[in-house]
XYZ file of C-alpha atoms in Angstrom:
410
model
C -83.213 -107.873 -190.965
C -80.573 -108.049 -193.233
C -77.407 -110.322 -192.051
C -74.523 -109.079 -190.283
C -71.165 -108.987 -191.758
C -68.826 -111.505 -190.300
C -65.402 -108.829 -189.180
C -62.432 -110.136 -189.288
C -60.875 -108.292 -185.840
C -58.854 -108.580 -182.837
C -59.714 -106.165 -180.423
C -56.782 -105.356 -177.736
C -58.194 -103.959 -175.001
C -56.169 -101.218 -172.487
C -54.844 -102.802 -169.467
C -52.226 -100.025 -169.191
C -54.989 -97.540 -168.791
C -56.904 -99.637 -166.384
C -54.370 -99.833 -163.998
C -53.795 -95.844 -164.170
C -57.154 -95.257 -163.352
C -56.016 -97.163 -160.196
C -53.701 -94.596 -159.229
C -54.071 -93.536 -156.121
C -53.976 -89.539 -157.229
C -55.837 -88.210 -153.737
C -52.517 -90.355 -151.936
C -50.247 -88.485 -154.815
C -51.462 -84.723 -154.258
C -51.242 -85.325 -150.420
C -47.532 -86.421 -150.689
C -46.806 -83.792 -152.668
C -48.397 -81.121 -150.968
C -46.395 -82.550 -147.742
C -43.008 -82.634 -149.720
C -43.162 -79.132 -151.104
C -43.620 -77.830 -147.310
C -41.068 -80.065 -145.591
C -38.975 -78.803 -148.887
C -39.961 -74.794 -148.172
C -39.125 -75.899 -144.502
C -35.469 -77.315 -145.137
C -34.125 -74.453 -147.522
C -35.563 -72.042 -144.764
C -33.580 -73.726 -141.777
C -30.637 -74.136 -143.909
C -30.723 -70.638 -144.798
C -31.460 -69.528 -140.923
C -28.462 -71.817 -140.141
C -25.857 -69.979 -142.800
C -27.016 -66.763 -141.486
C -26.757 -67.107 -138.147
C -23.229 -68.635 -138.085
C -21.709 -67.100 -141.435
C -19.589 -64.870 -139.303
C -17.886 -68.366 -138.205
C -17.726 -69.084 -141.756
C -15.431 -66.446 -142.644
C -13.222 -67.418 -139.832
C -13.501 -71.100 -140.577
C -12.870 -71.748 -144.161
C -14.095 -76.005 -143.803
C -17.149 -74.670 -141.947
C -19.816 -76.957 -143.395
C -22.908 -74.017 -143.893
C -21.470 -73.296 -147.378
C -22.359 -76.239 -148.487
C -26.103 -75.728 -148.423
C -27.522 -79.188 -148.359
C -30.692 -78.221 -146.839
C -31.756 -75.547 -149.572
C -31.140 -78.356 -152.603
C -32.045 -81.271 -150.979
C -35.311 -79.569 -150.437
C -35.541 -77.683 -153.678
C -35.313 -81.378 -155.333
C -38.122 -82.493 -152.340
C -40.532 -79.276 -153.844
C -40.110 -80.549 -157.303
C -40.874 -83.762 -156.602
C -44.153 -82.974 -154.851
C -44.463 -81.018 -157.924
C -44.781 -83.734 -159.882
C -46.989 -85.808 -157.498
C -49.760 -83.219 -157.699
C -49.464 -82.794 -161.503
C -49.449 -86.678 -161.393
C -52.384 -87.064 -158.567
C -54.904 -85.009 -161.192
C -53.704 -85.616 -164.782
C -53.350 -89.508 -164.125
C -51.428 -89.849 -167.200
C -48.438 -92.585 -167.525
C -45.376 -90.015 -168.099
C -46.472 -88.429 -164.717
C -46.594 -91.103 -163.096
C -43.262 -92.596 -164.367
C -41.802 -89.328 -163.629
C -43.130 -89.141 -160.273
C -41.860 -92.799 -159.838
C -37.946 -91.989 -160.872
C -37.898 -88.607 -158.742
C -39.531 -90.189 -155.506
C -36.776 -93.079 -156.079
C -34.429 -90.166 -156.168
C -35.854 -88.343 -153.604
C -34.742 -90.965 -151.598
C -31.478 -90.458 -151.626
C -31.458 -87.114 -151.312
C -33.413 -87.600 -147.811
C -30.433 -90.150 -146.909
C -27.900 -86.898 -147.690
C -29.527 -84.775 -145.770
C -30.277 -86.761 -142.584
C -26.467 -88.093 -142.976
C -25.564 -84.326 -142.977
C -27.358 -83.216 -140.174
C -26.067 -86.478 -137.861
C -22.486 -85.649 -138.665
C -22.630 -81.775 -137.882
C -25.115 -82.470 -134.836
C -21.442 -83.706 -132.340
C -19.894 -80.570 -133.781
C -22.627 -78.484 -132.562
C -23.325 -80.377 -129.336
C -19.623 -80.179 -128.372
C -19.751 -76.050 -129.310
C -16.846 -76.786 -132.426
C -16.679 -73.713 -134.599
C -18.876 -71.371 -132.450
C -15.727 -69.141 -131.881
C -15.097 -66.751 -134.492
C -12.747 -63.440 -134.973
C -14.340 -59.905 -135.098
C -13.176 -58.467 -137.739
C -12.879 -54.542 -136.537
C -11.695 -55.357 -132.924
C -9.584 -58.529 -134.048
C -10.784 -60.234 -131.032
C -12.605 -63.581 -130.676
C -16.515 -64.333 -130.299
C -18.258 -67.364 -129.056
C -21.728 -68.304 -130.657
C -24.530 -70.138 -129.013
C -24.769 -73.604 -129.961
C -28.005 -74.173 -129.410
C -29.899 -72.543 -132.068
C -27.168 -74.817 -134.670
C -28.718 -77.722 -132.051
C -31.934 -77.561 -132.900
C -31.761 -76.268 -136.732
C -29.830 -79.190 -137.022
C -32.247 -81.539 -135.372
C -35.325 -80.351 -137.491
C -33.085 -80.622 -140.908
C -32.690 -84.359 -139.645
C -36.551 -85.689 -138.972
C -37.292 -83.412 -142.387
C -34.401 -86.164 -143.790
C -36.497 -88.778 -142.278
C -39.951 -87.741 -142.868
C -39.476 -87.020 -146.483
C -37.272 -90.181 -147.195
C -40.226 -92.115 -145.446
C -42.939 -89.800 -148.272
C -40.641 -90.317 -151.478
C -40.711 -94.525 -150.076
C -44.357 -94.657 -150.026
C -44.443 -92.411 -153.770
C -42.286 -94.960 -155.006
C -44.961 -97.630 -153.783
C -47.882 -95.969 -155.697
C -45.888 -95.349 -158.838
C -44.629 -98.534 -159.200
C -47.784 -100.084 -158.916
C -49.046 -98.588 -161.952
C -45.817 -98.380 -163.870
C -43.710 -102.003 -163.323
C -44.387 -104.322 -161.257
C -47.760 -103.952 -160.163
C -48.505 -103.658 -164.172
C -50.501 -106.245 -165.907
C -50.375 -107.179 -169.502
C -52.886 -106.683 -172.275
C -55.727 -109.113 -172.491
C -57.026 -109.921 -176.196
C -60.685 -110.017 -176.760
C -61.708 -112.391 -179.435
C -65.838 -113.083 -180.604
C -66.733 -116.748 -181.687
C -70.025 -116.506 -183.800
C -70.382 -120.514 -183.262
C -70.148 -120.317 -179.436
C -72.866 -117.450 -179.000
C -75.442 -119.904 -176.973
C -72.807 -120.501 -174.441
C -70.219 -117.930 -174.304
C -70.917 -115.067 -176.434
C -67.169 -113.564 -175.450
C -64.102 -115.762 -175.355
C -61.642 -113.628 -174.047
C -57.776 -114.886 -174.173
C -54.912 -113.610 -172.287
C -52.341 -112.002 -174.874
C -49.584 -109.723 -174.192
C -48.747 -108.838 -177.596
C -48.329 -104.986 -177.651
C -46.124 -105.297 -174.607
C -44.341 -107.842 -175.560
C -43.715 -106.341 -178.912
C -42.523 -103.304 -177.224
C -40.392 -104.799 -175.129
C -38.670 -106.610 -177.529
C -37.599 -103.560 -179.318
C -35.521 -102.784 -176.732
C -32.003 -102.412 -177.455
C -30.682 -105.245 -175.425
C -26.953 -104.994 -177.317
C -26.814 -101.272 -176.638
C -27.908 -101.632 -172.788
C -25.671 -104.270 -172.233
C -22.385 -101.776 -174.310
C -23.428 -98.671 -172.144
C -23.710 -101.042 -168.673
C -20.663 -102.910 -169.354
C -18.983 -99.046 -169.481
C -20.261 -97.881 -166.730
C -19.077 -100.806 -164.313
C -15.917 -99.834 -166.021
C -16.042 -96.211 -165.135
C -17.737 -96.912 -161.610
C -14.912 -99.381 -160.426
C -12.583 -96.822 -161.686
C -14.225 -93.595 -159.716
C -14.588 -95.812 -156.581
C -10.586 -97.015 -156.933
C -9.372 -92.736 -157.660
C -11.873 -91.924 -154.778
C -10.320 -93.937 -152.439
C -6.780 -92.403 -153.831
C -7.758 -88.717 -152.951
C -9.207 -89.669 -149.654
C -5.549 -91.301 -148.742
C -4.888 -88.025 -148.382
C -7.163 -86.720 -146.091
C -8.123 -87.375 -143.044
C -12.030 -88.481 -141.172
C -13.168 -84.815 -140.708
C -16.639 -83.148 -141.477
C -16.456 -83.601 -145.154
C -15.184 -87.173 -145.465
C -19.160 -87.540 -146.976
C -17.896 -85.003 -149.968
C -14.523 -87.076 -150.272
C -16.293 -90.185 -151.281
C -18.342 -88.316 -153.659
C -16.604 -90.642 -156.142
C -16.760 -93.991 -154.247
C -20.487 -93.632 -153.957
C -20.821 -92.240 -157.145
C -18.744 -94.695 -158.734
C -21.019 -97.416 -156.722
C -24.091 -96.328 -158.269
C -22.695 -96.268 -161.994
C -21.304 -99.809 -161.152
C -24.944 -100.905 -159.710
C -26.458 -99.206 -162.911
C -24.515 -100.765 -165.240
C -25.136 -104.286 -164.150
C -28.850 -103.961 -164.117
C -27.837 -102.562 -167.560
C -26.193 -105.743 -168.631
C -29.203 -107.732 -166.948
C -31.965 -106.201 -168.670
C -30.639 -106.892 -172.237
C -30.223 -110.204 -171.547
C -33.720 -110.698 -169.809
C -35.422 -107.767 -171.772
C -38.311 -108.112 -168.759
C -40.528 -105.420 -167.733
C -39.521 -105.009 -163.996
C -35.534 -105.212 -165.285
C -36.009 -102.685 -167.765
C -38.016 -100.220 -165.474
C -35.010 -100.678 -162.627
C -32.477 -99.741 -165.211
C -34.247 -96.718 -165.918
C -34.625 -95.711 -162.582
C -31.061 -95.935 -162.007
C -30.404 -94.275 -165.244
C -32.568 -91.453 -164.238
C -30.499 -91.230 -160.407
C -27.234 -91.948 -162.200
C -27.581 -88.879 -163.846
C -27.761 -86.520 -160.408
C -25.011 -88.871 -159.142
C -23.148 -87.420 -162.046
C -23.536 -83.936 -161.812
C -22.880 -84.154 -158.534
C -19.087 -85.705 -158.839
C -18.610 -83.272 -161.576
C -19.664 -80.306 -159.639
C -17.694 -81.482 -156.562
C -14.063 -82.402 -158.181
C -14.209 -79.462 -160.398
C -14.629 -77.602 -157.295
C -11.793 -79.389 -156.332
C -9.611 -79.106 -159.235
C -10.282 -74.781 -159.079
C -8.962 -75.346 -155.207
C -6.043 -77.377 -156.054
C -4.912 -74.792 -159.033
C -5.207 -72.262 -156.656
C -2.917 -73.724 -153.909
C -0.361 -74.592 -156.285
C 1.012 -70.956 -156.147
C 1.336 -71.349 -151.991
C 3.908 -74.239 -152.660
C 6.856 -74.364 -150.670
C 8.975 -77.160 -152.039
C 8.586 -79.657 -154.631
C 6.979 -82.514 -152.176
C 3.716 -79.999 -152.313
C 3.931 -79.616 -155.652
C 4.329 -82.802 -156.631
C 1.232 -83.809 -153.808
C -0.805 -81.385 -155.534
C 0.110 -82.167 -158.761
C -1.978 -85.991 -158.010
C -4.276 -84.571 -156.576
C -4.867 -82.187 -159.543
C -4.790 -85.048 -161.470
C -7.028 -87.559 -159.947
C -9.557 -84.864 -159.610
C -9.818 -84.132 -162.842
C -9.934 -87.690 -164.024
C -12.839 -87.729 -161.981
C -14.550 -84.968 -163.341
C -14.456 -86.666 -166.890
C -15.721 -90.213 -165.762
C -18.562 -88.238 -164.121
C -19.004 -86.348 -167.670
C -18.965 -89.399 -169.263
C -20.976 -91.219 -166.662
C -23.477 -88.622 -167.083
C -23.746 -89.153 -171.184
C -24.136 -92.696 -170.575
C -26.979 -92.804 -167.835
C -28.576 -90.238 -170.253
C -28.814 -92.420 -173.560
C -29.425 -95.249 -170.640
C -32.684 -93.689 -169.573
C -33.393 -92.949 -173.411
C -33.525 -96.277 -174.122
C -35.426 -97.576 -171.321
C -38.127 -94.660 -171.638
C -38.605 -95.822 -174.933
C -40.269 -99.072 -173.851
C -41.507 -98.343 -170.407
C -43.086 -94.880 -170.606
C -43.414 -92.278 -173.391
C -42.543 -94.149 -176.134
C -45.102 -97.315 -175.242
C -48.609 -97.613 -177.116
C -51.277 -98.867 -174.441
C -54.298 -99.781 -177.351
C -53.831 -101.842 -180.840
C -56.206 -103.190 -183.253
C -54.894 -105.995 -185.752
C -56.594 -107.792 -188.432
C -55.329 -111.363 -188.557
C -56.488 -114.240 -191.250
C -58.498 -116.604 -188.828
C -59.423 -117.050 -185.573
C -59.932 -120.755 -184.390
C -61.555 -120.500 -180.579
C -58.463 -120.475 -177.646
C -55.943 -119.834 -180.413
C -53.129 -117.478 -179.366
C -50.779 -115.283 -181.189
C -48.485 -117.543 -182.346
C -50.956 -120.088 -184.110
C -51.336 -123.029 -181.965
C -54.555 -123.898 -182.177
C -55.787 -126.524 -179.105
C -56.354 -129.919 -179.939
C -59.494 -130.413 -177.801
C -61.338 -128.715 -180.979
C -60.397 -131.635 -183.258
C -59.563 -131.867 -187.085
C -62.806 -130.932 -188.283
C -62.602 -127.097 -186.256
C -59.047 -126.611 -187.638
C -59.550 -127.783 -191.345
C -62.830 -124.899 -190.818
C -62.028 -121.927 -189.320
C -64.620 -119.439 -188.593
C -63.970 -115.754 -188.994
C -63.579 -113.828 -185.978
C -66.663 -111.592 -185.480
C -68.267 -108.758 -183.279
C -71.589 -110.994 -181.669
C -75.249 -109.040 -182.479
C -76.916 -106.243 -180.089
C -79.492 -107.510 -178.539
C -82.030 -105.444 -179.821
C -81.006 -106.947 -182.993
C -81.645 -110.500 -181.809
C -85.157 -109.873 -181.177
C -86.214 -109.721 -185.099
């Protein structure tokens, strides 16, 4: 039998794909499957509401069925369960991640819509807004309020249930994709200790760790440090426009840039945090937020522009120049608004670019290196143990595969 070729190797083994094989994708596909029918289910009774009481809404301008929260709250619950089926069979990491930011999403959006069906529930209760004008006989109608009752009641446990689903998603993505992740182990073959311990295997988390120190710490703490500027300063002009308004039915939509502005301050200090740390868990956060800072975004765009159309509108109904100059702020603050959340929006997206980079797509789960030498317990930087004396680290013994079995036999 001719001798075997020593092989200078370090094998790194795939932790990364190890824990996605523990992915719970029966758990994923169920969740999904029950998030695409309680999603079906709330765009239906949203829709039932708007039809049965749109005659109110012509009579009622700042009747609240126009606003449709049911049918895109659930539209974003069907995508997400969407994703957890596509995740629940493929089993591959960008699923899952993706699966991980929308069920942290999803989240919110079951907080909207259970928040929306508890403040129109009084209004239906006490009969508000049933009473609307008939158009061809000019004379007023009164609605039932119990259909609105109980459309109103199912939209809120739908809120519940699904913010309860997208809690327990988040559970089984994250413990594949941050903290439930462990690092790469190094697998290193001693020819000298084959009588004992033909594998000495040494914890190393070197392709990790190399990954996550490309991560552009400088950049995440530029973009966070901008967005606490930009969130303080939606929150403060939110606060502004609702001075003029009073507690109604759509003091929710007023805040739209206090909350807003809350999240983009939240995101940017877990920003600013994760390129200082540059640790796994910090990094993942920030690109969840990223991800939801990006919907928060669209949102305050899409409701201050709405805002800013409204207040253009009005200014022709003026009648003296206290209105007009009232309207003229309000004009104004809107539209600041509406380019923080523009900007806001740009920023969470390079955010999320940069955090993808190291904790989903852009991250390598296998690498092979060749290194010089291999003394037995060395790690990656060097340090080679005393307990192996001079005489071990003035001879160091090429790493190398051990022999079959079958080999050993001749």
């Amino acid at each position: 039998m001719d001798a075997q070729n020593s092989q200078q190797a370090t094998l790194y083994n795939s932790p990364v794909r190890d824990r996605i094989k523990e992915f719970k994708g029966c758990g994923a596909i169920s969740l999904g499957s029950l998030l695409i029918i309680l999603g079906i289910g709330a765009a239906i009774i949203d829709g039932m509401i708007f039809h049965i009481y749109y005659p109110i809404e012509l009579t009622f301008p700042d009747f609240d069925t126009h606003y449709f929260v049911g049918v895109w709250t659930g539209a974003f619950f069907v995508l997400t369960g969407i994703i957890g089926i596509a995740a629940g069979k493929s089993k591959t990491q960008c699923m899952i991640t993706t699966l991980l930011v929308l069920s942290v999403s999803g989240i919110f959006f079951a907080i909207a819509l259970l928040s929306y069906s508890a403040v129109t529930m009084p209004g239906a209760v006490q009969g508000q807004f049933n009473i609307y004008k008939d158009s061809p006989l000019n004379i007023l109608k009164s609605l039932n309020p119990s259909p609105r009752i109980g459309l109103n009641g199912a939209l809120f446990a739908i809120g519940v249930i699904c913010g309860i689903l997208c809690i327990v998603s988040c559970a089984l993505g994250c413990a594949v994709v941050c903290c439930g992740r462990r690092n790469a182990n190094t697998e290193r073959y001693y020819p000298e200790m084959m009588g004992q311990n033909p594998q000495q295997t040494a914890p190393d988390n070197a392709p990790v760790r190399e990954k996550i120190n490309e991560f552009k710490g400088c950049g995440a703490i530029f973009l966070g440090s901008l967005l606490m500027i930009l969130g303080i300063g939606a929150a403060v002009i939110g606060g502004m426009i609702f001075h003029f308004k009073p507690l109604n039915i759509l003091s929710p939509w007023l805040f739209a840039g206090v909350w807003s502005g809350a999240v983009c301050l939240v995101t940017g200090f877990i920003g600013i945090r994760a390129g200082i740390s540059k640790t796994q868990c910090m990094i993942s956060t920030y690109l969840v937020l990223s991800v939801l800072g990006i919907f928060f975004a669209i949102f305050m765009i899409v409701n201050h522009a709405s805002m800013v159309s409204f207040y253009s509108y009005s200014w022709y109904y003026a009648r003296d120049r206290r209105e007009i100059s009232v309207l003229s702020l309000r004009l104004g603050l809107n539209g600041a608004l509406v380019a923080i959340g523009v900007v806001s929006g740009f920023l969470c997206i390079v955010s999320s670019i940069l955090g993808c980079a190291v904790v989903c797509c852009g991250r390598r789960n296998v690498r092979n290196e060749n290194p010089s030498w291999n003394y037995p317990g060395a790690d990656n930087s060097g340090h080679i143990p005393y307990r192996y004396g001079r005489e071990m680290q003035q001879n160091p013994h090429p790493a190398q595969y051990p022999q079959k079995r079958e080999q050993s036999r001749f």
